[in-house]
Amino acid sequence: MKASEDVKIINQGLEDEMEVRGYQPCLWKMILVGVGAVCSGGLLLLLLYWLPEWGVKGTCTHTSLKDAHTLLLRTKDEFRQWFRVRVHKMLAPGRKHFDDLDVKPKTQLPNGDFDHQVCSVHDEQLLHGQQVQMQYFTHHSFRYYWNDVIQNFELYQGLEDVKVSCSHIYSEHSYGLTKTLQDYRRLFFGENEIAVRVPSLFKLLIKE
């Protein structure tokens, strides 16, 4: 397979469209970089940090996206910026972020109250039982998940992008989500918060 065939496109047709390539760590390259870093007093590591393309190609070998440990991203705008990201893995009870996990809605009792939530599978089994391994990476606070069907990473969209009507949400989820579904969605989308990390002055000096 040619190297050009391993280049995929994510966010195709959008403003943040990017090329993505997969890499695996290479031991002998890392040893050479380590020796060079010692001989240069650490300046080589600083150079590779500033130049993500050199840093990845200098320590890794090209591989398929599915087997990649590290990804090299390149924007397709006029700036053509390079970014280095790490591929992470997590366990989830399903592969689709809007799966209902066979959870049945609450039933209304004759007195107007609601019965307890009924699940076809125990909640503990859903979260800790037959789980599948998901690969993902984070870039600019967005998570991209591996899709076996398209053999590429994709960004999971929210309800506004999957064409779910307000009437459907009201009829199906007016009683709210179960704790199981809350935890399941939180795996894919994360907490509904923006955590701002303030880097130290030394880190800012190194980065800039």
PDB file of C-alpha atoms in Angstrom:
ATOM      1  CA  MET A   1       0.000   0.000   0.000  1.00  0.00           C
ATOM      2  CA  LYS A   2       1.331   3.422  -0.924  1.00  0.00           C
ATOM      3  CA  ALA A   3       1.779   6.054   1.748  1.00  0.00           C
ATOM      4  CA  SER A   4      -0.641   8.374  -0.087  1.00  0.00           C
ATOM      5  CA  GLU A   5      -3.394   5.758   0.238  1.00  0.00           C
ATOM      6  CA  ASP A   6      -3.153   5.946   4.030  1.00  0.00           C
ATOM      7  CA  VAL A   7      -4.009   9.657   4.114  1.00  0.00           C
ATOM      8  CA  LYS A   8      -7.629  10.215   5.139  1.00  0.00           C
ATOM      9  CA  ILE A   9      -9.760  13.346   5.317  1.00  0.00           C
ATOM     10  CA  ILE A  10     -11.815  14.314   8.361  1.00  0.00           C
ATOM     11  CA  ASN A  11     -14.409  17.111   8.531  1.00  0.00           C
ATOM     12  CA  GLN A  12     -14.622  16.905   4.751  1.00  0.00           C
ATOM     13  CA  GLY A  13     -16.198  19.955   3.178  1.00  0.00           C
ATOM     14  CA  LEU A  14     -16.087  21.956   6.418  1.00  0.00           C
ATOM     15  CA  GLU A  15     -13.954  24.897   7.428  1.00  0.00           C
ATOM     16  CA  ASP A  16     -11.762  22.730   9.682  1.00  0.00           C
ATOM     17  CA  GLU A  17     -11.142  20.024   7.064  1.00  0.00           C
ATOM     18  CA  MET A  18      -7.925  18.116   7.820  1.00  0.00           C
ATOM     19  CA  GLU A  19      -5.709  15.363   6.505  1.00  0.00           C
ATOM     20  CA  VAL A  20      -4.898  12.589   8.977  1.00  0.00           C
ATOM     21  CA  ARG A  21      -2.074  10.032   8.930  1.00  0.00           C
ATOM     22  CA  GLY A  22      -1.355   7.169  11.339  1.00  0.00           C
ATOM     23  CA  TYR A  23       1.942   6.295  13.031  1.00  0.00           C
ATOM     24  CA  GLN A  24       3.382   3.773  15.494  1.00  0.00           C
ATOM     25  CA  PRO A  25       6.396   4.403  17.791  1.00  0.00           C
ATOM     26  CA  CYS A  26       9.707   3.128  16.411  1.00  0.00           C
ATOM     27  CA  LEU A  27      12.244   1.992  19.008  1.00  0.00           C
ATOM     28  CA  TRP A  28      15.446   2.632  17.049  1.00  0.00           C
ATOM     29  CA  LYS A  29      14.271   6.104  16.007  1.00  0.00           C
ATOM     30  CA  MET A  30      13.434   6.951  19.618  1.00  0.00           C
ATOM     31  CA  ILE A  31      16.883   5.786  20.720  1.00  0.00           C
ATOM     32  CA  LEU A  32      18.542   8.008  18.103  1.00  0.00           C
ATOM     33  CA  VAL A  33      16.416  10.974  19.175  1.00  0.00           C
ATOM     34  CA  GLY A  34      17.313  10.292  22.813  1.00  0.00           C
ATOM     35  CA  VAL A  35      21.021  10.298  22.000  1.00  0.00           C
ATOM     36  CA  GLY A  36      20.605  13.480  19.970  1.00  0.00           C
ATOM     37  CA  ALA A  37      18.704  15.146  22.803  1.00  0.00           C
ATOM     38  CA  VAL A  38      21.510  14.369  25.256  1.00  0.00           C
ATOM     39  CA  CYS A  39      24.194  15.621  22.857  1.00  0.00           C
ATOM     40  CA  SER A  40      22.265  18.826  22.127  1.00  0.00           C
ATOM     41  CA  GLY A  41      21.432  19.545  25.742  1.00  0.00           C
ATOM     42  CA  GLY A  42      17.712  19.092  25.106  1.00  0.00           C
ATOM     43  CA  LEU A  43      17.505  21.506  22.156  1.00  0.00           C
ATOM     44  CA  LEU A  44      16.572  18.674  19.784  1.00  0.00           C
ATOM     45  CA  LEU A  45      13.483  17.850  21.859  1.00  0.00           C
ATOM     46  CA  LEU A  46      12.514  21.519  21.802  1.00  0.00           C
ATOM     47  CA  LEU A  47      12.868  21.599  18.019  1.00  0.00           C
ATOM     48  CA  LEU A  48      10.755  18.464  17.587  1.00  0.00           C
ATOM     49  CA  TYR A  49       8.113  19.953  19.887  1.00  0.00           C
ATOM     50  CA  TRP A  50       7.910  23.089  17.780  1.00  0.00           C
ATOM     51  CA  LEU A  51       7.732  21.049  14.561  1.00  0.00           C
ATOM     52  CA  PRO A  52       5.119  18.278  15.065  1.00  0.00           C
ATOM     53  CA  GLU A  53       5.740  16.780  11.615  1.00  0.00           C
ATOM     54  CA  TRP A  54       9.438  16.272  12.356  1.00  0.00           C
ATOM     55  CA  GLY A  55       8.662  15.044  15.865  1.00  0.00           C
ATOM     56  CA  VAL A  56       6.318  12.307  14.642  1.00  0.00           C
ATOM     57  CA  LYS A  57       8.324  11.207  11.613  1.00  0.00           C
ATOM     58  CA  GLY A  58      11.535  11.299  13.651  1.00  0.00           C
ATOM     59  CA  THR A  59      10.219   8.891  16.316  1.00  0.00           C
ATOM     60  CA  CYS A  60       7.521   6.831  14.546  1.00  0.00           C
ATOM     61  CA  THR A  61       6.851   4.751  11.448  1.00  0.00           C
ATOM     62  CA  HIS A  62       3.842   5.045   9.142  1.00  0.00           C
ATOM     63  CA  THR A  63       0.926   2.647   9.739  1.00  0.00           C
ATOM     64  CA  SER A  64      -2.801   2.361   9.077  1.00  0.00           C
ATOM     65  CA  LEU A  65      -5.187   4.637  10.961  1.00  0.00           C
ATOM     66  CA  LYS A  66      -6.857   1.703  12.684  1.00  0.00           C
ATOM     67  CA  ASP A  67      -3.554   0.534  14.229  1.00  0.00           C
ATOM     68  CA  ALA A  68      -2.170   4.005  14.882  1.00  0.00           C
ATOM     69  CA  HIS A  69      -0.821   5.076  18.259  1.00  0.00           C
ATOM     70  CA  THR A  70      -0.141   8.660  17.140  1.00  0.00           C
ATOM     71  CA  LEU A  71      -1.851  10.745  14.467  1.00  0.00           C
ATOM     72  CA  LEU A  72      -0.454  13.572  12.393  1.00  0.00           C
ATOM     73  CA  LEU A  73      -3.073  16.144  11.394  1.00  0.00           C
ATOM     74  CA  ARG A  74      -2.666  18.833   8.755  1.00  0.00           C
ATOM     75  CA  THR A  75      -5.176  21.560   8.039  1.00  0.00           C
ATOM     76  CA  LYS A  76      -6.200  22.142   4.432  1.00  0.00           C
ATOM     77  CA  ASP A  77      -6.513  25.901   4.694  1.00  0.00           C
ATOM     78  CA  GLU A  78      -3.918  28.432   3.567  1.00  0.00           C
ATOM     79  CA  PHE A  79      -1.875  27.951   6.753  1.00  0.00           C
ATOM     80  CA  ARG A  80      -1.368  24.163   6.358  1.00  0.00           C
ATOM     81  CA  GLN A  81      -0.673  23.684  10.074  1.00  0.00           C
ATOM     82  CA  TRP A  82       0.550  20.389  11.546  1.00  0.00           C
ATOM     83  CA  PHE A  83      -0.784  18.894  14.785  1.00  0.00           C
ATOM     84  CA  ARG A  84       0.254  15.807  16.725  1.00  0.00           C
ATOM     85  CA  VAL A  85      -2.416  13.897  18.684  1.00  0.00           C
ATOM     86  CA  ARG A  86      -2.448  10.689  20.686  1.00  0.00           C
ATOM     87  CA  VAL A  87      -4.962   7.906  20.048  1.00  0.00           C
ATOM     88  CA  HIS A  88      -6.747   6.779  23.215  1.00  0.00           C
ATOM     89  CA  LYS A  89      -8.896   3.739  23.932  1.00  0.00           C
ATOM     90  CA  MET A  90     -11.917   3.340  26.172  1.00  0.00           C
ATOM     91  CA  LEU A  91     -14.508   0.688  26.963  1.00  0.00           C
ATOM     92  CA  ALA A  92     -18.188   1.357  26.304  1.00  0.00           C
ATOM     93  CA  PRO A  93     -21.355  -0.784  26.401  1.00  0.00           C
ATOM     94  CA  GLY A  94     -22.100   0.128  22.770  1.00  0.00           C
ATOM     95  CA  ARG A  95     -20.599   1.744  19.698  1.00  0.00           C
ATOM     96  CA  LYS A  96     -23.290   4.317  18.913  1.00  0.00           C
ATOM     97  CA  HIS A  97     -23.602   7.417  21.062  1.00  0.00           C
ATOM     98  CA  PHE A  98     -27.403   7.545  20.779  1.00  0.00           C
ATOM     99  CA  ASP A  99     -28.078   3.858  21.484  1.00  0.00           C
ATOM    100  CA  ASP A 100     -30.887   3.380  24.006  1.00  0.00           C
ATOM    101  CA  LEU A 101     -29.201   0.307  25.562  1.00  0.00           C
ATOM    102  CA  ASP A 102     -32.601  -1.433  25.661  1.00  0.00           C
ATOM    103  CA  VAL A 103     -33.785   0.930  28.377  1.00  0.00           C
ATOM    104  CA  LYS A 104     -37.579   1.183  28.584  1.00  0.00           C
ATOM    105  CA  PRO A 105     -39.263   4.465  29.603  1.00  0.00           C
ATOM    106  CA  LYS A 106     -41.048   4.977  32.875  1.00  0.00           C
ATOM    107  CA  THR A 107     -44.669   3.890  32.929  1.00  0.00           C
ATOM    108  CA  GLN A 108     -47.399   6.062  34.388  1.00  0.00           C
ATOM    109  CA  LEU A 109     -49.443   4.561  37.229  1.00  0.00           C
ATOM    110  CA  PRO A 110     -53.217   5.063  37.624  1.00  0.00           C
ATOM    111  CA  ASN A 111     -52.662   7.598  40.425  1.00  0.00           C
ATOM    112  CA  GLY A 112     -50.541   9.782  38.135  1.00  0.00           C
ATOM    113  CA  ASP A 113     -47.161   8.753  39.573  1.00  0.00           C
ATOM    114  CA  PHE A 114     -44.427   7.144  37.539  1.00  0.00           C
ATOM    115  CA  ASP A 115     -43.178   3.617  38.048  1.00  0.00           C
ATOM    116  CA  HIS A 116     -39.490   2.883  38.445  1.00  0.00           C
ATOM    117  CA  GLN A 117     -37.288   2.621  35.376  1.00  0.00           C
ATOM    118  CA  VAL A 118     -37.294  -0.823  33.778  1.00  0.00           C
ATOM    119  CA  CYS A 119     -34.262  -2.163  31.905  1.00  0.00           C
ATOM    120  CA  SER A 120     -33.999  -5.382  29.911  1.00  0.00           C
ATOM    121  CA  VAL A 121     -30.429  -5.705  31.166  1.00  0.00           C
ATOM    122  CA  HIS A 122     -29.171  -4.746  34.593  1.00  0.00           C
ATOM    123  CA  ASP A 123     -27.577  -1.291  34.733  1.00  0.00           C
ATOM    124  CA  GLU A 124     -24.363  -2.676  36.181  1.00  0.00           C
ATOM    125  CA  GLN A 125     -24.076  -5.148  33.309  1.00  0.00           C
ATOM    126  CA  LEU A 126     -24.633  -2.373  30.781  1.00  0.00           C
ATOM    127  CA  LEU A 127     -21.788  -0.296  32.144  1.00  0.00           C
ATOM    128  CA  HIS A 128     -19.361  -3.033  33.123  1.00  0.00           C
ATOM    129  CA  GLY A 129     -20.423  -6.161  31.254  1.00  0.00           C
ATOM    130  CA  GLN A 130     -20.113  -6.796  27.532  1.00  0.00           C
ATOM    131  CA  GLN A 131     -18.180  -3.695  26.597  1.00  0.00           C
ATOM    132  CA  VAL A 132     -16.503  -2.870  23.312  1.00  0.00           C
ATOM    133  CA  GLN A 133     -13.238  -1.021  22.847  1.00  0.00           C
ATOM    134  CA  MET A 134     -13.466   2.413  21.237  1.00  0.00           C
ATOM    135  CA  GLN A 135     -10.558   4.360  19.738  1.00  0.00           C
ATOM    136  CA  TYR A 136     -10.627   8.128  19.777  1.00  0.00           C
ATOM    137  CA  PHE A 137      -8.494  11.251  19.807  1.00  0.00           C
ATOM    138  CA  THR A 138      -9.138  14.793  21.009  1.00  0.00           C
ATOM    139  CA  HIS A 139      -8.338  17.887  18.962  1.00  0.00           C
ATOM    140  CA  HIS A 140      -9.348  21.431  19.889  1.00  0.00           C
ATOM    141  CA  SER A 141     -11.677  20.067  22.602  1.00  0.00           C
ATOM    142  CA  PHE A 142     -13.528  17.807  20.112  1.00  0.00           C
ATOM    143  CA  ARG A 143     -13.451  14.012  20.223  1.00  0.00           C
ATOM    144  CA  TYR A 144     -13.133  11.993  17.040  1.00  0.00           C
ATOM    145  CA  TYR A 145     -14.063   8.282  17.191  1.00  0.00           C
ATOM    146  CA  TRP A 146     -12.950   5.452  14.954  1.00  0.00           C
ATOM    147  CA  ASN A 147     -15.653   4.153  12.604  1.00  0.00           C
ATOM    148  CA  ASP A 148     -15.051   0.634  11.220  1.00  0.00           C
ATOM    149  CA  VAL A 149     -17.559   1.183   8.411  1.00  0.00           C
ATOM    150  CA  ILE A 150     -15.831   4.160   6.819  1.00  0.00           C
ATOM    151  CA  GLN A 151     -12.371   3.178   8.128  1.00  0.00           C
ATOM    152  CA  ASN A 152     -11.788   6.669   9.408  1.00  0.00           C
ATOM    153  CA  PHE A 153     -12.274   8.861  12.458  1.00  0.00           C
ATOM    154  CA  GLU A 154     -15.476  10.892  12.703  1.00  0.00           C
ATOM    155  CA  LEU A 155     -16.831  13.603  14.950  1.00  0.00           C
ATOM    156  CA  TYR A 156     -19.977  12.592  16.826  1.00  0.00           C
ATOM    157  CA  GLN A 157     -22.704  15.166  16.294  1.00  0.00           C
ATOM    158  CA  GLY A 158     -25.357  16.304  18.740  1.00  0.00           C
ATOM    159  CA  LEU A 159     -29.131  16.099  18.473  1.00  0.00           C
ATOM    160  CA  GLU A 160     -29.315  19.211  16.301  1.00  0.00           C
ATOM    161  CA  ASP A 161     -27.218  17.475  13.613  1.00  0.00           C
ATOM    162  CA  VAL A 162     -29.012  14.104  13.528  1.00  0.00           C
ATOM    163  CA  LYS A 163     -32.377  15.653  12.621  1.00  0.00           C
ATOM    164  CA  VAL A 164     -34.276  14.791  15.800  1.00  0.00           C
ATOM    165  CA  SER A 165     -37.475  16.799  16.099  1.00  0.00           C
ATOM    166  CA  CYS A 166     -38.576  18.604  19.239  1.00  0.00           C
ATOM    167  CA  SER A 167     -41.802  16.561  19.303  1.00  0.00           C
ATOM    168  CA  HIS A 168     -39.764  13.331  19.286  1.00  0.00           C
ATOM    169  CA  ILE A 169     -37.613  14.523  22.183  1.00  0.00           C
ATOM    170  CA  TYR A 170     -40.700  15.538  24.164  1.00  0.00           C
ATOM    171  CA  SER A 171     -42.577  12.288  23.513  1.00  0.00           C
ATOM    172  CA  GLU A 172     -39.621   9.989  24.126  1.00  0.00           C
ATOM    173  CA  HIS A 173     -37.584  11.810  26.765  1.00  0.00           C
ATOM    174  CA  SER A 174     -39.926  14.177  28.599  1.00  0.00           C
ATOM    175  CA  TYR A 175     -39.365  12.074  31.717  1.00  0.00           C
ATOM    176  CA  GLY A 176     -35.589  12.535  31.465  1.00  0.00           C
ATOM    177  CA  LEU A 177     -32.746  10.070  30.932  1.00  0.00           C
ATOM    178  CA  THR A 178     -31.886   7.236  33.245  1.00  0.00           C
ATOM    179  CA  LYS A 179     -28.636   7.249  35.200  1.00  0.00           C
ATOM    180  CA  THR A 180     -27.407   4.507  32.846  1.00  0.00           C
ATOM    181  CA  LEU A 181     -28.030   6.592  29.737  1.00  0.00           C
ATOM    182  CA  GLN A 182     -26.550   9.684  31.376  1.00  0.00           C
ATOM    183  CA  ASP A 183     -23.316   7.831  32.101  1.00  0.00           C
ATOM    184  CA  TYR A 184     -23.327   6.308  28.607  1.00  0.00           C
ATOM    185  CA  ARG A 185     -23.704   9.661  26.834  1.00  0.00           C
ATOM    186  CA  ARG A 186     -21.122  11.216  29.122  1.00  0.00           C
ATOM    187  CA  LEU A 187     -18.578   8.648  27.895  1.00  0.00           C
ATOM    188  CA  PHE A 188     -18.861   9.967  24.334  1.00  0.00           C
ATOM    189  CA  PHE A 189     -19.569  13.662  24.811  1.00  0.00           C
ATOM    190  CA  GLY A 190     -17.876  14.369  28.156  1.00  0.00           C
ATOM    191  CA  GLU A 191     -19.083  16.748  30.840  1.00  0.00           C
ATOM    192  CA  ASN A 192     -21.113  19.787  29.811  1.00  0.00           C
ATOM    193  CA  GLU A 193     -18.436  22.194  30.960  1.00  0.00           C
ATOM    194  CA  ILE A 194     -15.442  24.145  29.700  1.00  0.00           C
ATOM    195  CA  ALA A 195     -12.347  23.519  31.815  1.00  0.00           C
ATOM    196  CA  VAL A 196      -9.822  26.326  31.269  1.00  0.00           C
ATOM    197  CA  ARG A 197      -6.315  25.303  32.247  1.00  0.00           C
ATOM    198  CA  VAL A 198      -3.856  28.093  32.924  1.00  0.00           C
ATOM    199  CA  PRO A 199      -0.349  26.971  31.887  1.00  0.00           C
ATOM    200  CA  SER A 200       2.690  27.991  33.866  1.00  0.00           C
ATOM    201  CA  LEU A 201       4.982  30.772  32.628  1.00  0.00           C
ATOM    202  CA  PHE A 202       7.710  28.202  31.930  1.00  0.00           C
ATOM    203  CA  LYS A 203       5.384  26.141  29.729  1.00  0.00           C
ATOM    204  CA  LEU A 204       4.255  29.256  27.891  1.00  0.00           C
ATOM    205  CA  LEU A 205       7.885  30.169  27.263  1.00  0.00           C
ATOM    206  CA  ILE A 206       8.633  26.708  25.854  1.00  0.00           C
ATOM    207  CA  LYS A 207       5.531  26.637  23.634  1.00  0.00           C
ATOM    208  CA  GLU A 208       5.858  30.151  22.250  1.00  0.00           C
TER     209      GLU A 208
END
